[in-house]
Amino acid sequence: MAAMGRDGLINVAKASYKQAHILHEKLKEVGFESLNDKPFYNEFV
């Protein structure tokens, strides 16, 4: 993490958030259901 620096870590965090939300939406599109509608960062059930 030190090699990435502050900006690199921020970019990784933003990408993780974005990709988790994209996956969440795609899973719902094909019929999966969320167990709850609570906000999440990068992990969901």
XYZ file of C-alpha atoms in Angstrom:
45
model
C 0.000 0.000 0.000
C 2.874 2.340 0.678
C 4.072 1.886 -2.910
C 0.699 3.093 -4.232
C 0.729 6.207 -2.144
C -2.296 8.160 -0.989
C -3.744 8.767 -4.456
C -3.235 5.162 -5.509
C -5.032 3.888 -2.431
C -7.914 6.294 -3.047
C -8.158 5.070 -6.650
C -8.225 1.428 -5.543
C -10.943 2.190 -2.985
C -13.077 3.994 -5.578
C -12.648 1.174 -8.106
C -13.576 -1.433 -5.483
C -16.725 0.485 -4.581
C -17.711 0.952 -8.223
C -17.115 -2.679 -9.230
C -19.017 -4.057 -6.225
C -22.030 -1.918 -7.103
C -21.871 -2.905 -10.778
C -21.772 -6.594 -9.794
C -24.646 -6.095 -7.351
C -26.820 -4.583 -10.100
C -25.910 -7.288 -12.631
C -26.762 -10.047 -10.150
C -30.149 -8.444 -9.508
C -30.746 -8.224 -13.288
C -30.363 -11.998 -13.644
C -32.669 -12.822 -10.756
C -30.639 -12.776 -7.559
C -32.129 -10.966 -4.580
C -30.415 -8.869 -1.943
C -30.998 -10.043 1.610
C -31.358 -6.406 2.635
C -31.357 -2.959 1.088
C -28.810 -1.454 3.444
C -26.011 0.643 1.959
C -22.716 -1.159 1.381
C -19.176 -0.283 0.412
C -17.685 -3.301 -1.345
C -19.271 -6.329 0.312
C -22.877 -7.439 0.132
C -25.053 -10.514 0.694
